[in-house]
Short mmCIF file of C-alpha atoms and ligand atoms in Angstrom, two decimals:
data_model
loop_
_atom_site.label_atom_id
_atom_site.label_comp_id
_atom_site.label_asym_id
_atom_site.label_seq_id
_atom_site.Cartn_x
_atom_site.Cartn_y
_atom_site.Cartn_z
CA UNK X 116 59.29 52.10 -189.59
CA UNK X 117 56.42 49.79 -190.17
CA UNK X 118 55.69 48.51 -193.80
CA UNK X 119 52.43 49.92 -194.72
CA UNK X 120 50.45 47.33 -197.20
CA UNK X 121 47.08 47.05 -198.99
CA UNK X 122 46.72 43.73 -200.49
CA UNK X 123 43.13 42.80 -202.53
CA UNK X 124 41.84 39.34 -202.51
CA UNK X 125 40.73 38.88 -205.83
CA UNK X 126 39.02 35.02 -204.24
CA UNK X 127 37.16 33.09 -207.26
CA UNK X 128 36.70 36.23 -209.96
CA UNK X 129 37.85 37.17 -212.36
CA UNK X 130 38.54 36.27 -216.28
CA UNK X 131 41.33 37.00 -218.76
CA UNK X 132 39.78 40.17 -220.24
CA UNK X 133 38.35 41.72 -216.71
CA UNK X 134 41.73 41.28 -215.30
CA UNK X 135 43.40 42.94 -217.93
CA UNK X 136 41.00 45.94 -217.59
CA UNK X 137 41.13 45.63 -213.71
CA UNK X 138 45.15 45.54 -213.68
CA UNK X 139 45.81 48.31 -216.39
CA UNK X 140 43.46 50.61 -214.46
CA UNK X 141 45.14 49.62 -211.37
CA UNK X 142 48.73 49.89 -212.66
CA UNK X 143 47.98 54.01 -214.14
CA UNK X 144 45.91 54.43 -210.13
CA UNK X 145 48.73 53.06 -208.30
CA UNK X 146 52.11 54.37 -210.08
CA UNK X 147 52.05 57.65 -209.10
CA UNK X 148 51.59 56.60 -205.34
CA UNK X 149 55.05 56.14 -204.58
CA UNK X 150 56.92 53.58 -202.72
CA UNK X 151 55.51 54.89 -199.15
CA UNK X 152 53.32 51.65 -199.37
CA UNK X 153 53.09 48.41 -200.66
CA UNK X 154 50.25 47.65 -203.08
CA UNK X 155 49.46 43.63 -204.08
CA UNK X 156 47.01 41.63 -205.76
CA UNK X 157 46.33 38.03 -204.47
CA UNK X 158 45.01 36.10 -207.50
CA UNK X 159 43.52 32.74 -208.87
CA UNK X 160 46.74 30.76 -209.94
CA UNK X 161 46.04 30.61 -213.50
CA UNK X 162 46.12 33.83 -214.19
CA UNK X 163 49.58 34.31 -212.79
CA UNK X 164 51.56 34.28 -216.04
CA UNK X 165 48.92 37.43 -216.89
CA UNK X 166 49.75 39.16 -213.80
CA UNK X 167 53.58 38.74 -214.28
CA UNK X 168 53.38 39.57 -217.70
CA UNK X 169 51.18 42.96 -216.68
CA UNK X 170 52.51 43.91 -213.12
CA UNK X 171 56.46 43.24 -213.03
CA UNK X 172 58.66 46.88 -213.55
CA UNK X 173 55.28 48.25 -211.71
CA UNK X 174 54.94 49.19 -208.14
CA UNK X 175 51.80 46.67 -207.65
CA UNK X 176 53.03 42.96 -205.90
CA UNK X 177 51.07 39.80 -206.57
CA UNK X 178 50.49 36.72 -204.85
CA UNK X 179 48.42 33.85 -204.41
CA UNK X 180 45.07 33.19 -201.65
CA UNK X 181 46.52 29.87 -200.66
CA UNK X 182 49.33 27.77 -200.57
CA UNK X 183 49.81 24.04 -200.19
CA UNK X 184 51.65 22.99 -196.54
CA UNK X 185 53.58 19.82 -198.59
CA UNK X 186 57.09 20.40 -200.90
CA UNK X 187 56.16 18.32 -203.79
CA UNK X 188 53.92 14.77 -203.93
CA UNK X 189 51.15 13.26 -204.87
CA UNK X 190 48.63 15.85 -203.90
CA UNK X 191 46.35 16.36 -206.57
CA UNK X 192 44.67 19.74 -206.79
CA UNK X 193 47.28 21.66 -205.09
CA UNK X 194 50.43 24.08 -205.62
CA UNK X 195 53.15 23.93 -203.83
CA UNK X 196 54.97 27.65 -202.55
CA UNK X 197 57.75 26.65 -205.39
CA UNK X 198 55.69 26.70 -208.24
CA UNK X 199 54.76 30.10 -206.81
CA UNK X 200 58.06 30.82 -206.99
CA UNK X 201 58.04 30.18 -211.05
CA UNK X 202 55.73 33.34 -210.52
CA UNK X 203 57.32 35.84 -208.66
CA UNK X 204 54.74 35.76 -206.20
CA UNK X 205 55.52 37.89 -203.14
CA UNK X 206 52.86 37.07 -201.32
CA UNK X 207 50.14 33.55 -199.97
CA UNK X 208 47.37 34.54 -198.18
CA UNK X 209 47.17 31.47 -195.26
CA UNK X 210 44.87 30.32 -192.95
CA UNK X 211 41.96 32.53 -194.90
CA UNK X 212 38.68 32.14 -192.86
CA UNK X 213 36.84 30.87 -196.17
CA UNK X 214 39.79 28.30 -196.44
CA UNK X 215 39.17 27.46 -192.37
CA UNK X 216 35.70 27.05 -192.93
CA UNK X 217 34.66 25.73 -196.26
CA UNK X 218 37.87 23.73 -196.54
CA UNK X 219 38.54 22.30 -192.67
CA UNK X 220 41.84 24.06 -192.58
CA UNK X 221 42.79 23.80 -189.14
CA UNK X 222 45.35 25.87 -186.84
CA UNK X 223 48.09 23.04 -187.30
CA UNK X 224 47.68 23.05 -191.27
CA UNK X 225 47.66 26.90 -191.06
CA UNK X 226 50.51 26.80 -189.66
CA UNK X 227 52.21 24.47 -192.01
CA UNK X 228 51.58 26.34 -194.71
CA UNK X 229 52.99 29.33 -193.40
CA UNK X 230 55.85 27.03 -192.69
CA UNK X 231 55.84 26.34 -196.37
CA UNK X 232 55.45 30.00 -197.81
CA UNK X 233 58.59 31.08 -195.91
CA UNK X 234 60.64 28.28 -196.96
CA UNK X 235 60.20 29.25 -200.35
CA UNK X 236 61.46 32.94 -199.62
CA UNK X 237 57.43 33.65 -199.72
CA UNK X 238 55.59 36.40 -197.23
CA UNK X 239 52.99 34.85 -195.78
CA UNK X 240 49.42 37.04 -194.89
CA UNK X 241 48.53 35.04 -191.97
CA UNK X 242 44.82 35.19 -191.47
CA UNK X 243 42.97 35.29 -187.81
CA UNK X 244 39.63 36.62 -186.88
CA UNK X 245 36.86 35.14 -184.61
CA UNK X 246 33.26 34.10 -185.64
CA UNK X 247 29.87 36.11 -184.61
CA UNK X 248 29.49 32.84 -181.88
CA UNK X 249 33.41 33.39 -180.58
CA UNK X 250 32.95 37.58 -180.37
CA UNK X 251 29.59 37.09 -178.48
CA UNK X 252 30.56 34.39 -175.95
CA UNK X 253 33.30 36.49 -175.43
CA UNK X 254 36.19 34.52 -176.51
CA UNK X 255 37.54 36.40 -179.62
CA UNK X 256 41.36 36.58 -178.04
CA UNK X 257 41.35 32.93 -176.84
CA UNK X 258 40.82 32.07 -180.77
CA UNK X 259 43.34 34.74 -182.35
CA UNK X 260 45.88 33.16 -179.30
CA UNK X 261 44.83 29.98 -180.47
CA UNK X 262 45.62 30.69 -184.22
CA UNK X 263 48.96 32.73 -183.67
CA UNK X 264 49.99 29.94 -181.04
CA UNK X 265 50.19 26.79 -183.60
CA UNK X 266 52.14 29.21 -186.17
CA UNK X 267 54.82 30.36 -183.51
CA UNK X 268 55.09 27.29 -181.61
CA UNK X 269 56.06 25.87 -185.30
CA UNK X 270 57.84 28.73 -186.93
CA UNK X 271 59.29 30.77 -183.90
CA UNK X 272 58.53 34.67 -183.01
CA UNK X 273 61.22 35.80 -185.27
CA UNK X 274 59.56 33.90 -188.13
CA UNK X 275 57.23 37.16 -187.95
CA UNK X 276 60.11 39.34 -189.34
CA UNK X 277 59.17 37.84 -192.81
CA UNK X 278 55.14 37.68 -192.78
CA UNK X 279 52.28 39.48 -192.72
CA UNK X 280 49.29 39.16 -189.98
CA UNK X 281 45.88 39.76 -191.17
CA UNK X 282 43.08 40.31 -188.82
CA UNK X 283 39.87 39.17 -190.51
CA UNK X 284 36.56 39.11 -188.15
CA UNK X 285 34.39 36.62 -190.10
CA UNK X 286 31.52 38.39 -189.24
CA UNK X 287 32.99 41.43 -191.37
CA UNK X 288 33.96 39.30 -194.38
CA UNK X 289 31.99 39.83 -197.14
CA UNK X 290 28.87 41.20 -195.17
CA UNK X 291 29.00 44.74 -195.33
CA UNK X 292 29.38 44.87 -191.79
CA UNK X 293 32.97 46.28 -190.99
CA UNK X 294 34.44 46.25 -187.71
CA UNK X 295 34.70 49.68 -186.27
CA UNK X 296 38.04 51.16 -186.55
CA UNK X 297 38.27 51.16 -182.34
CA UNK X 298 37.27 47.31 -182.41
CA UNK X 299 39.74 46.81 -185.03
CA UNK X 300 42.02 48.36 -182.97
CA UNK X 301 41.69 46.82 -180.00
CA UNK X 302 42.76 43.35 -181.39
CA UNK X 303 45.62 44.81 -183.57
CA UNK X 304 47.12 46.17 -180.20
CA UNK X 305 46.04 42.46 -178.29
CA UNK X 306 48.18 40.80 -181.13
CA UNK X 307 51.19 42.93 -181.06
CA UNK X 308 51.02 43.32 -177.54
CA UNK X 309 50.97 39.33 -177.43
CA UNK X 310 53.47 39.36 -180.11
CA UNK X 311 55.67 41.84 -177.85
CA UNK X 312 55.49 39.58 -175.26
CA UNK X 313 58.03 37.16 -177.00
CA UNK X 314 60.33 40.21 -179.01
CA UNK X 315 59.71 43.80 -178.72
CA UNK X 316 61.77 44.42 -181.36
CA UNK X 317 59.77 42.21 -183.55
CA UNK X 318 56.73 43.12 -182.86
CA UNK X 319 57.25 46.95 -183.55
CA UNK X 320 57.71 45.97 -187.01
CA UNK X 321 55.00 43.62 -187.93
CA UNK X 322 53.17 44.66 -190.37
CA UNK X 323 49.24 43.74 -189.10
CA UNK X 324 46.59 44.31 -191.81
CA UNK X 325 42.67 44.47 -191.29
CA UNK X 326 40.41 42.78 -193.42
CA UNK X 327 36.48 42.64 -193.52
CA UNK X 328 34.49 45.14 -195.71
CA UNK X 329 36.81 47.71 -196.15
CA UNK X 330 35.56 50.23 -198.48
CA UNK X 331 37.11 53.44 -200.05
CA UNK X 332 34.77 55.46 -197.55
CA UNK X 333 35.75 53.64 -194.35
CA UNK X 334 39.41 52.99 -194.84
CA UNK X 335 41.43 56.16 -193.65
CA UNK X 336 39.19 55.67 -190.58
CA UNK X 337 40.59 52.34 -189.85
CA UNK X 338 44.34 52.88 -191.26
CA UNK X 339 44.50 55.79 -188.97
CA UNK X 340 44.86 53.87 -186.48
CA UNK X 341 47.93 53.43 -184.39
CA UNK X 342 48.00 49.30 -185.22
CA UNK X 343 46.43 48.96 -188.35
CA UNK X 344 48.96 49.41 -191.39
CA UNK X 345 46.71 49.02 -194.06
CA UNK X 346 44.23 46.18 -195.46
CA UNK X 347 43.51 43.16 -196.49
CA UNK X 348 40.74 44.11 -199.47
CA UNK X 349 38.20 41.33 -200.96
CA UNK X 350 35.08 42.66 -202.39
CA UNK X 351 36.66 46.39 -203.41
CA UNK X 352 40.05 45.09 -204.92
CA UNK X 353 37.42 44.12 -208.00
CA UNK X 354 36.86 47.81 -208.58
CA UNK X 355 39.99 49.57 -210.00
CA UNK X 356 38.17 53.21 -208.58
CA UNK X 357 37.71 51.84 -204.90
CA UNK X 358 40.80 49.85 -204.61
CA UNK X 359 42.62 52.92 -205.89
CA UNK X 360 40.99 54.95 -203.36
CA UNK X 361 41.96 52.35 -201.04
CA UNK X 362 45.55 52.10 -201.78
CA UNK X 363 45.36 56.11 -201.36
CA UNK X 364 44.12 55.92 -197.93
CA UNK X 365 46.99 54.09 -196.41
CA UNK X 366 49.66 56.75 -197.04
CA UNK X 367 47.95 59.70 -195.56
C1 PEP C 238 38.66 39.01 -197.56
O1 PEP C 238 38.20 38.20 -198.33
O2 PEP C 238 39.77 38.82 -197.05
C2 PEP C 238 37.86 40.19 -197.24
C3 PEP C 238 38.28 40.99 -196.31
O3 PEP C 238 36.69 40.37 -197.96
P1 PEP C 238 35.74 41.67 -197.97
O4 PEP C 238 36.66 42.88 -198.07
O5 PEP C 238 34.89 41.51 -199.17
O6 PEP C 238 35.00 41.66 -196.69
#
């Protein structure tokens, strides 16, 4: 059966004490919900040791919102999926659409740093999603083949046994505006059926997330269903109640 996963992305927030208040409210929410799902936190790196410290022996996963594509160098600024590693991260969000956009990531660096995650023994959450332009010219599964393309022609279908796929409309990020669930929908079952296309058997398993304003009150409407096995949670990881009622959603 398909891994079930809710994973917030914390992005730029955060400080020492509102973590710790976040995490220990998250860590009493989240225990008694089993091991039907997996729960993670994707976090600013410098609060890692903080996160170890609080989350390991808990059922709650962390990880980081971006990786660096290169081993080890003269990069300056950037972490390499090792020094994750030193972390017990499970998790790098790649291929973000803030990271696309703000940062010029493009589909060949994506897909390098997916490259990089799973070298390291790390899951990658790889990020697609069209823009407001792409959806209304019509071109939304020319992008997402586009995006998915550069990481398989580098990494190889069965790569997928050992990630994550998030969709992300970038339209939904952040805006309030979510996707509805049959939209959603109808580009998780595009993906897998494109994934299928290349291994059955690997694409009945893949875990494929939605991400883009889900909210406590719209999320069993979109994790019920059939592709969607859970989220990928910016705004409302930051709120221990609405994550938690998040997390909840995704077993039912
Ligand atoms: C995200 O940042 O991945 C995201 C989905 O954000 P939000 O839930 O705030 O739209």
């Amino acid at each position: 059966m398909r891994k079930k996963l809710v994973a917030g992305n914390w992005k730029m927030h955060g400080n020492l004490q509102e973590n710790d208040a976040l995490l220990s409210a998250l860590v009493t929410g989240i225990s008694v919900l089993g091991n039907n799902a997996s729960y993670a936190v994707c976090v600013p790196y410098p609060y890692f040791p903080s996160v170890q410290s609080k989350l390991q022996g808990t059922n709650i996963e962390w990880g980081a919102q971006n990786v660096s594509q290169h081993e080890k160098g003269a990069f300056t600024g950037e972490v390499s999926a090792s020094m994750l590693n030193d972390f017990n991260c499970t998790y790098a969000i790649v291929g973000h659409s803030e990271r696309r956009m703000l940062y010029g990531e493009s589909n060949q660096v994506v897909a390098e740093k997916y490259v990089a995650a799973q070298k390291a023994g790390l899951v990658p959450i790889l990020c697609v999603g069209e823009t407001l332009e792409q959806r209304d010219s019509d071109t939304t599964e020319q992008v997402i083949d586009e995006q998915l393309k550069a990481v398989l022609t580098l990494a190889g279908v069965n790569s997928l046994a050992n990630a994550v796929i998030a969709y992300e409309p970038v339209w939904a990020i952040g805006t309030g505006k979510t996707a509805t669930p049959q939209q959603a929908q109808d580009i998780h079952r595009f993906i897998r059926q494109g994934i299928a296309a290349q291994s059955a058997e690997i694409a009945a398993e893949l875990t494929i997330l939605y991400g883009g304003s889900v909210k406590a009150n719209n999320a069993a409407e979109l994790f019920a269903m059939p592709d969607i096995d859970g989220g990928l949670i910016g705004g409302a990881s930051l709120v221990a109640d609405d994550f938690i009622a998040i997390c909840k959603a995704v077993r039912s």
